[in-house]
Amino acid sequence: MDTKWGKRRRLMTPIMYAARNGHPQVVALLVAHGAEVNTQDENGYTALTWAACQGHKNVVLKLLELGANKMIQTKDGKTPSEIAKRNKHLEVSCY
């Protein structure tokens, strides 16, 4: 599949999928087995960006606890906090 979404999904890591879908325990398990929390996809999104984008506060907190860098910017120059604000997830944007 060569659609924009197909390419994005192929470049996402398992930790990004777990973060985007709201699974803090899976995130922790993946990190315990060597997953890198600050890896970026082709749009510059990290697992933290995906969690913030979806408003998954528990995942955001877990990723920060595990060493995620909240200052990494997307290709558009947005931090996870800014992405959360844009998507009206104000309870997540303060982290």
PDB file of N, CA, C and O in Angstrom, residues 2-64:
ATOM      1  N   ASP A   2       0.721   2.102  -1.004  1.00  0.00           N
ATOM      2  CA  ASP A   2       1.560   3.281  -1.116  1.00  0.00           C
ATOM      3  C   ASP A   2       0.819   4.581  -0.838  1.00  0.00           C
ATOM      4  O   ASP A   2       1.199   5.635  -1.324  1.00  0.00           O
ATOM      5  N   THR A   3      -0.249   4.524  -0.085  1.00  0.00           N
ATOM      6  CA  THR A   3      -0.931   5.754   0.294  1.00  0.00           C
ATOM      7  C   THR A   3      -0.124   6.451   1.374  1.00  0.00           C
ATOM      8  O   THR A   3       0.761   5.857   2.006  1.00  0.00           O
ATOM      9  N   LYS A   4      -0.445   7.690   1.620  1.00  0.00           N
ATOM     10  CA  LYS A   4       0.245   8.435   2.678  1.00  0.00           C
ATOM     11  C   LYS A   4       0.130   7.701   4.016  1.00  0.00           C
ATOM     12  O   LYS A   4       1.090   7.561   4.746  1.00  0.00           O
ATOM     13  N   TRP A   5      -1.070   7.219   4.348  1.00  0.00           N
ATOM     14  CA  TRP A   5      -1.262   6.525   5.616  1.00  0.00           C
ATOM     15  C   TRP A   5      -0.505   5.207   5.652  1.00  0.00           C
ATOM     16  O   TRP A   5       0.034   4.822   6.671  1.00  0.00           O
ATOM     17  N   GLY A   6      -0.461   4.512   4.522  1.00  0.00           N
ATOM     18  CA  GLY A   6       0.265   3.252   4.469  1.00  0.00           C
ATOM     19  C   GLY A   6       1.738   3.440   4.758  1.00  0.00           C
ATOM     20  O   GLY A   6       2.341   2.682   5.493  1.00  0.00           O
ATOM     21  N   LYS A   7       2.332   4.466   4.203  1.00  0.00           N
ATOM     22  CA  LYS A   7       3.747   4.739   4.462  1.00  0.00           C
ATOM     23  C   LYS A   7       3.967   5.110   5.915  1.00  0.00           C
ATOM     24  O   LYS A   7       4.915   4.680   6.538  1.00  0.00           O
ATOM     25  N   ARG A   8       3.094   5.928   6.463  1.00  0.00           N
ATOM     26  CA  ARG A   8       3.239   6.333   7.862  1.00  0.00           C
ATOM     27  C   ARG A   8       3.194   5.120   8.764  1.00  0.00           C
ATOM     28  O   ARG A   8       3.994   4.966   9.658  1.00  0.00           O
ATOM     29  N   ARG A   9       2.248   4.257   8.520  1.00  0.00           N
ATOM     30  CA  ARG A   9       2.107   3.077   9.376  1.00  0.00           C
ATOM     31  C   ARG A   9       3.305   2.147   9.269  1.00  0.00           C
ATOM     32  O   ARG A   9       3.687   1.531  10.234  1.00  0.00           O
ATOM     33  N   ARG A  10       3.898   2.040   8.106  1.00  0.00           N
ATOM     34  CA  ARG A  10       5.076   1.182   7.971  1.00  0.00           C
ATOM     35  C   ARG A  10       6.269   1.756   8.731  1.00  0.00           C
ATOM     36  O   ARG A  10       7.130   1.013   9.147  1.00  0.00           O
ATOM     37  N   LEU A  11       6.313   3.072   8.903  1.00  0.00           N
ATOM     38  CA  LEU A  11       7.442   3.689   9.581  1.00  0.00           C
ATOM     39  C   LEU A  11       7.215   3.856  11.081  1.00  0.00           C
ATOM     40  O   LEU A  11       8.108   4.264  11.793  1.00  0.00           O
ATOM     41  N   MET A  12       6.024   3.542  11.543  1.00  0.00           N
ATOM     42  CA  MET A  12       5.760   3.606  12.978  1.00  0.00           C
ATOM     43  C   MET A  12       6.343   2.372  13.654  1.00  0.00           C
ATOM     44  O   MET A  12       6.336   1.286  13.093  1.00  0.00           O
ATOM     45  N   THR A  13       6.829   2.567  14.857  1.00  0.00           N
ATOM     46  CA  THR A  13       7.375   1.464  15.637  1.00  0.00           C
ATOM     47  C   THR A  13       6.289   0.892  16.548  1.00  0.00           C
ATOM     48  O   THR A  13       5.265   1.546  16.794  1.00  0.00           O
ATOM     49  N   PRO A  14       6.510  -0.303  17.088  1.00  0.00           N
ATOM     50  CA  PRO A  14       5.523  -0.869  18.012  1.00  0.00           C
ATOM     51  C   PRO A  14       5.220   0.047  19.198  1.00  0.00           C
ATOM     52  O   PRO A  14       4.066   0.154  19.616  1.00  0.00           O
ATOM     53  N   ILE A  15       6.232   0.741  19.718  1.00  0.00           N
ATOM     54  CA  ILE A  15       5.980   1.631  20.854  1.00  0.00           C
ATOM     55  C   ILE A  15       5.090   2.808  20.442  1.00  0.00           C
ATOM     56  O   ILE A  15       4.266   3.286  21.218  1.00  0.00           O
ATOM     57  N   MET A  16       5.226   3.260  19.199  1.00  0.00           N
ATOM     58  CA  MET A  16       4.359   4.332  18.706  1.00  0.00           C
ATOM     59  C   MET A  16       2.913   3.855  18.623  1.00  0.00           C
ATOM     60  O   MET A  16       1.988   4.573  19.015  1.00  0.00           O
ATOM     61  N   TYR A  17       2.710   2.633  18.113  1.00  0.00           N
ATOM     62  CA  TYR A  17       1.361   2.075  18.058  1.00  0.00           C
ATOM     63  C   TYR A  17       0.768   1.937  19.466  1.00  0.00           C
ATOM     64  O   TYR A  17      -0.390   2.286  19.701  1.00  0.00           O
ATOM     65  N   ALA A  18       1.544   1.421  20.399  1.00  0.00           N
ATOM     66  CA  ALA A  18       1.061   1.247  21.770  1.00  0.00           C
ATOM     67  C   ALA A  18       0.700   2.594  22.396  1.00  0.00           C
ATOM     68  O   ALA A  18      -0.330   2.724  23.067  1.00  0.00           O
ATOM     69  N   ALA A  19       1.530   3.600  22.160  1.00  0.00           N
ATOM     70  CA  ALA A  19       1.270   4.935  22.709  1.00  0.00           C
ATOM     71  C   ALA A  19       0.023   5.548  22.073  1.00  0.00           C
ATOM     72  O   ALA A  19      -0.843   6.088  22.771  1.00  0.00           O
ATOM     73  N   ARG A  20      -0.078   5.463  20.778  1.00  0.00           N
ATOM     74  CA  ARG A  20      -1.218   6.035  20.062  1.00  0.00           C
ATOM     75  C   ARG A  20      -2.530   5.385  20.490  1.00  0.00           C
ATOM     76  O   ARG A  20      -3.567   6.034  20.564  1.00  0.00           O
ATOM     77  N   ASN A  21      -2.468   4.104  20.812  1.00  0.00           N
ATOM     78  CA  ASN A  21      -3.681   3.369  21.167  1.00  0.00           C
ATOM     79  C   ASN A  21      -3.960   3.324  22.667  1.00  0.00           C
ATOM     80  O   ASN A  21      -4.913   2.684  23.096  1.00  0.00           O
ATOM     81  N   GLY A  22      -3.113   3.990  23.480  1.00  0.00           N
ATOM     82  CA  GLY A  22      -3.397   4.138  24.905  1.00  0.00           C
ATOM     83  C   GLY A  22      -3.053   2.965  25.785  1.00  0.00           C
ATOM     84  O   GLY A  22      -3.800   2.657  26.718  1.00  0.00           O
ATOM     85  N   HIS A  23      -1.913   2.319  25.548  1.00  0.00           N
ATOM     86  CA  HIS A  23      -1.522   1.126  26.309  1.00  0.00           C
ATOM     87  C   HIS A  23      -0.224   1.355  27.083  1.00  0.00           C
ATOM     88  O   HIS A  23       0.855   0.955  26.634  1.00  0.00           O
ATOM     89  N   PRO A  24      -0.290   1.952  28.280  1.00  0.00           N
ATOM     90  CA  PRO A  24       0.931   2.243  29.034  1.00  0.00           C
ATOM     91  C   PRO A  24       1.719   1.003  29.442  1.00  0.00           C
ATOM     92  O   PRO A  24       2.945   1.028  29.472  1.00  0.00           O
ATOM     93  N   GLN A  25       1.024  -0.099  29.739  1.00  0.00           N
ATOM     94  CA  GLN A  25       1.725  -1.317  30.139  1.00  0.00           C
ATOM     95  C   GLN A  25       2.524  -1.888  28.968  1.00  0.00           C
ATOM     96  O   GLN A  25       3.633  -2.392  29.150  1.00  0.00           O
ATOM     97  N   VAL A  26       1.970  -1.818  27.786  1.00  0.00           N
ATOM     98  CA  VAL A  26       2.674  -2.305  26.599  1.00  0.00           C
ATOM     99  C   VAL A  26       3.882  -1.410  26.328  1.00  0.00           C
ATOM    100  O   VAL A  26       4.970  -1.911  26.000  1.00  0.00           O
ATOM    101  N   VAL A  27       3.710  -0.101  26.478  1.00  0.00           N
ATOM    102  CA  VAL A  27       4.830   0.833  26.315  1.00  0.00           C
ATOM    103  C   VAL A  27       5.962   0.448  27.267  1.00  0.00           C
ATOM    104  O   VAL A  27       7.123   0.336  26.855  1.00  0.00           O
ATOM    105  N   ALA A  28       5.642   0.239  28.530  1.00  0.00           N
ATOM    106  CA  ALA A  28       6.654  -0.118  29.525  1.00  0.00           C
ATOM    107  C   ALA A  28       7.340  -1.446  29.175  1.00  0.00           C
ATOM    108  O   ALA A  28       8.563  -1.567  29.298  1.00  0.00           O
ATOM    109  N   LEU A  29       6.557  -2.411  28.732  1.00  0.00           N
ATOM    110  CA  LEU A  29       7.116  -3.708  28.356  1.00  0.00           C
ATOM    111  C   LEU A  29       8.065  -3.576  27.166  1.00  0.00           C
ATOM    112  O   LEU A  29       9.154  -4.152  27.161  1.00  0.00           O
ATOM    113  N   LEU A  30       7.665  -2.799  26.171  1.00  0.00           N
ATOM    114  CA  LEU A  30       8.520  -2.600  25.001  1.00  0.00           C
ATOM    115  C   LEU A  30       9.833  -1.921  25.377  1.00  0.00           C
ATOM    116  O   LEU A  30      10.904  -2.312  24.906  1.00  0.00           O
ATOM    117  N   VAL A  31       9.768  -0.916  26.245  1.00  0.00           N
ATOM    118  CA  VAL A  31      10.994  -0.238  26.689  1.00  0.00           C
ATOM    119  C   VAL A  31      11.871  -1.195  27.486  1.00  0.00           C
ATOM    120  O   VAL A  31      13.088  -1.224  27.303  1.00  0.00           O
ATOM    121  N   ALA A  32      11.262  -2.009  28.324  1.00  0.00           N
ATOM    122  CA  ALA A  32      12.020  -2.995  29.096  1.00  0.00           C
ATOM    123  C   ALA A  32      12.758  -3.979  28.194  1.00  0.00           C
ATOM    124  O   ALA A  32      13.792  -4.531  28.576  1.00  0.00           O
ATOM    125  N   HIS A  33      12.244  -4.157  26.981  1.00  0.00           N
ATOM    126  CA  HIS A  33      12.866  -5.069  26.022  1.00  0.00           C
ATOM    127  C   HIS A  33      13.642  -4.340  24.932  1.00  0.00           C
ATOM    128  O   HIS A  33      13.910  -4.914  23.872  1.00  0.00           O
ATOM    129  N   GLY A  34      13.983  -3.069  25.199  1.00  0.00           N
ATOM    130  CA  GLY A  34      14.895  -2.364  24.310  1.00  0.00           C
ATOM    131  C   GLY A  34      14.317  -1.344  23.359  1.00  0.00           C
ATOM    132  O   GLY A  34      15.065  -0.745  22.573  1.00  0.00           O
ATOM    133  N   ALA A  35      13.023  -1.097  23.393  1.00  0.00           N
ATOM    134  CA  ALA A  35      12.445  -0.086  22.501  1.00  0.00           C
ATOM    135  C   ALA A  35      12.974   1.298  22.879  1.00  0.00           C
ATOM    136  O   ALA A  35      13.129   1.617  24.052  1.00  0.00           O
ATOM    137  N   GLU A  36      13.234   2.101  21.872  1.00  0.00           N
ATOM    138  CA  GLU A  36      13.734   3.469  22.059  1.00  0.00           C
ATOM    139  C   GLU A  36      12.545   4.421  22.130  1.00  0.00           C
ATOM    140  O   GLU A  36      11.747   4.490  21.192  1.00  0.00           O
ATOM    141  N   VAL A  37      12.438   5.162  23.221  1.00  0.00           N
ATOM    142  CA  VAL A  37      11.272   6.034  23.416  1.00  0.00           C
ATOM    143  C   VAL A  37      11.294   7.285  22.537  1.00  0.00           C
ATOM    144  O   VAL A  37      10.239   7.865  22.296  1.00  0.00           O
ATOM    145  N   ASN A  38      12.445   7.702  22.061  1.00  0.00           N
ATOM    146  CA  ASN A  38      12.527   8.960  21.318  1.00  0.00           C
ATOM    147  C   ASN A  38      12.684   8.801  19.809  1.00  0.00           C
ATOM    148  O   ASN A  38      12.963   9.774  19.107  1.00  0.00           O
ATOM    149  N   THR A  39      12.478   7.599  19.287  1.00  0.00           N
ATOM    150  CA  THR A  39      12.532   7.397  17.846  1.00  0.00           C
ATOM    151  C   THR A  39      11.421   8.197  17.184  1.00  0.00           C
ATOM    152  O   THR A  39      10.312   8.285  17.708  1.00  0.00           O
ATOM    153  N   GLN A  40      11.727   8.789  16.020  1.00  0.00           N
ATOM    154  CA  GLN A  40      10.747   9.587  15.291  1.00  0.00           C
ATOM    155  C   GLN A  40      10.346   8.904  13.983  1.00  0.00           C
ATOM    156  O   GLN A  40      11.177   8.271  13.331  1.00  0.00           O
ATOM    157  N   ASP A  41       9.071   9.068  13.610  1.00  0.00           N
ATOM    158  CA  ASP A  41       8.623   8.580  12.306  1.00  0.00           C
ATOM    159  C   ASP A  41       8.944   9.638  11.252  1.00  0.00           C
ATOM    160  O   ASP A  41       9.592  10.637  11.559  1.00  0.00           O
ATOM    161  N   GLU A  42       8.499   9.437  10.017  1.00  0.00           N
ATOM    162  CA  GLU A  42       8.875  10.356   8.938  1.00  0.00           C
ATOM    163  C   GLU A  42       8.289  11.759   9.115  1.00  0.00           C
ATOM    164  O   GLU A  42       8.762  12.700   8.496  1.00  0.00           O
ATOM    165  N   ASN A  43       7.291  11.909   9.986  1.00  0.00           N
ATOM    166  CA  ASN A  43       6.731  13.233  10.269  1.00  0.00           C
ATOM    167  C   ASN A  43       7.310  13.845  11.541  1.00  0.00           C
ATOM    168  O   ASN A  43       6.896  14.920  11.960  1.00  0.00           O
ATOM    169  N   GLY A  44       8.250  13.133  12.143  1.00  0.00           N
ATOM    170  CA  GLY A  44       8.885  13.625  13.363  1.00  0.00           C
ATOM    171  C   GLY A  44       8.129  13.279  14.630  1.00  0.00           C
ATOM    172  O   GLY A  44       8.490  13.738  15.710  1.00  0.00           O
ATOM    173  N   TYR A  45       7.082  12.469  14.519  1.00  0.00           N
ATOM    174  CA  TYR A  45       6.312  12.074  15.693  1.00  0.00           C
ATOM    175  C   TYR A  45       7.062  10.989  16.467  1.00  0.00           C
ATOM    176  O   TYR A  45       7.564  10.038  15.883  1.00  0.00           O
ATOM    177  N   THR A  46       7.090  11.148  17.777  1.00  0.00           N
ATOM    178  CA  THR A  46       7.612  10.122  18.677  1.00  0.00           C
ATOM    179  C   THR A  46       6.428   9.413  19.327  1.00  0.00           C
ATOM    180  O   THR A  46       5.271   9.819  19.142  1.00  0.00           O
ATOM    181  N   ALA A  47       6.697   8.418  20.133  1.00  0.00           N
ATOM    182  CA  ALA A  47       5.625   7.769  20.897  1.00  0.00           C
ATOM    183  C   ALA A  47       4.916   8.794  21.776  1.00  0.00           C
ATOM    184  O   ALA A  47       3.688   8.783  21.901  1.00  0.00           O
ATOM    185  N   LEU A  48       5.684   9.711  22.367  1.00  0.00           N
ATOM    186  CA  LEU A  48       5.092  10.751  23.217  1.00  0.00           C
ATOM    187  C   LEU A  48       4.177  11.662  22.399  1.00  0.00           C
ATOM    188  O   LEU A  48       3.093  12.038  22.854  1.00  0.00           O
ATOM    189  N   THR A  49       4.595  12.005  21.200  1.00  0.00           N
ATOM    190  CA  THR A  49       3.756  12.841  20.335  1.00  0.00           C
ATOM    191  C   THR A  49       2.447  12.136  20.028  1.00  0.00           C
ATOM    192  O   THR A  49       1.366  12.749  20.093  1.00  0.00           O
ATOM    193  N   TRP A  50       2.523  10.844  19.696  1.00  0.00           N
ATOM    194  CA  TRP A  50       1.312  10.084  19.394  1.00  0.00           C
ATOM    195  C   TRP A  50       0.382  10.014  20.601  1.00  0.00           C
ATOM    196  O   TRP A  50      -0.827  10.181  20.476  1.00  0.00           O
ATOM    197  N   ALA A  51       0.925   9.769  21.787  1.00  0.00           N
ATOM    198  CA  ALA A  51       0.098   9.700  22.994  1.00  0.00           C
ATOM    199  C   ALA A  51      -0.556  11.051  23.276  1.00  0.00           C
ATOM    200  O   ALA A  51      -1.749  11.120  23.601  1.00  0.00           O
ATOM    201  N   ALA A  52       0.207  12.122  23.135  1.00  0.00           N
ATOM    202  CA  ALA A  52      -0.323  13.470  23.366  1.00  0.00           C
ATOM    203  C   ALA A  52      -1.397  13.813  22.340  1.00  0.00           C
ATOM    204  O   ALA A  52      -2.437  14.398  22.677  1.00  0.00           O
ATOM    205  N   CYS A  53      -1.167  13.434  21.112  1.00  0.00           N
ATOM    206  CA  CYS A  53      -2.105  13.691  20.017  1.00  0.00           C
ATOM    207  C   CYS A  53      -3.466  13.055  20.298  1.00  0.00           C
ATOM    208  O   CYS A  53      -4.505  13.617  19.986  1.00  0.00           O
ATOM    209  N   GLN A  54      -3.452  11.891  20.922  1.00  0.00           N
ATOM    210  CA  GLN A  54      -4.682  11.155  21.215  1.00  0.00           C
ATOM    211  C   GLN A  54      -5.237  11.445  22.604  1.00  0.00           C
ATOM    212  O   GLN A  54      -6.295  10.951  22.969  1.00  0.00           O
ATOM    213  N   GLY A  55      -4.516  12.219  23.409  1.00  0.00           N
ATOM    214  CA  GLY A  55      -4.991  12.569  24.745  1.00  0.00           C
ATOM    215  C   GLY A  55      -4.843  11.472  25.781  1.00  0.00           C
ATOM    216  O   GLY A  55      -5.565  11.450  26.771  1.00  0.00           O
ATOM    217  N   HIS A  56      -3.888  10.572  25.592  1.00  0.00           N
ATOM    218  CA  HIS A  56      -3.674   9.457  26.526  1.00  0.00           C
ATOM    219  C   HIS A  56      -2.729   9.894  27.653  1.00  0.00           C
ATOM    220  O   HIS A  56      -1.522   9.655  27.612  1.00  0.00           O
ATOM    221  N   LYS A  57      -3.307  10.526  28.672  1.00  0.00           N
ATOM    222  CA  LYS A  57      -2.522  11.067  29.780  1.00  0.00           C
ATOM    223  C   LYS A  57      -1.681   9.999  30.473  1.00  0.00           C
ATOM    224  O   LYS A  57      -0.510  10.228  30.776  1.00  0.00           O
ATOM    225  N   ASN A  58      -2.252   8.826  30.708  1.00  0.00           N
ATOM    226  CA  ASN A  58      -1.518   7.764  31.398  1.00  0.00           C
ATOM    227  C   ASN A  58      -0.302   7.303  30.589  1.00  0.00           C
ATOM    228  O   ASN A  58       0.745   6.986  31.145  1.00  0.00           O
ATOM    229  N   VAL A  59      -0.419   7.308  29.280  1.00  0.00           N
ATOM    230  CA  VAL A  59       0.706   6.921  28.426  1.00  0.00           C
ATOM    231  C   VAL A  59       1.747   8.038  28.409  1.00  0.00           C
ATOM    232  O   VAL A  59       2.950   7.771  28.478  1.00  0.00           O
ATOM    233  N   VAL A  60       1.296   9.280  28.343  1.00  0.00           N
ATOM    234  CA  VAL A  60       2.222  10.418  28.382  1.00  0.00           C
ATOM    235  C   VAL A  60       3.049  10.367  29.661  1.00  0.00           C
ATOM    236  O   VAL A  60       4.281  10.478  29.624  1.00  0.00           O
ATOM    237  N   LEU A  61       2.404  10.167  30.785  1.00  0.00           N
ATOM    238  CA  LEU A  61       3.121  10.107  32.064  1.00  0.00           C
ATOM    239  C   LEU A  61       4.106   8.939  32.103  1.00  0.00           C
ATOM    240  O   LEU A  61       5.233   9.082  32.586  1.00  0.00           O
ATOM    241  N   LYS A  62       3.698   7.789  31.590  1.00  0.00           N
ATOM    242  CA  LYS A  62       4.584   6.620  31.565  1.00  0.00           C
ATOM    243  C   LYS A  62       5.802   6.882  30.691  1.00  0.00           C
ATOM    244  O   LYS A  62       6.929   6.582  31.059  1.00  0.00           O
ATOM    245  N   LEU A  63       5.586   7.459  29.510  1.00  0.00           N
ATOM    246  CA  LEU A  63       6.707   7.758  28.610  1.00  0.00           C
ATOM    247  C   LEU A  63       7.676   8.755  29.231  1.00  0.00           C
ATOM    248  O   LEU A  63       8.894   8.594  29.124  1.00  0.00           O
ATOM    249  N   LEU A  64       7.149   9.776  29.894  1.00  0.00           N
ATOM    250  CA  LEU A  64       8.027  10.743  30.557  1.00  0.00           C
ATOM    251  C   LEU A  64       8.828  10.067  31.664  1.00  0.00           C
ATOM    252  O   LEU A  64      10.024  10.314  31.823  1.00  0.00           O
TER     253      LEU A  64
END
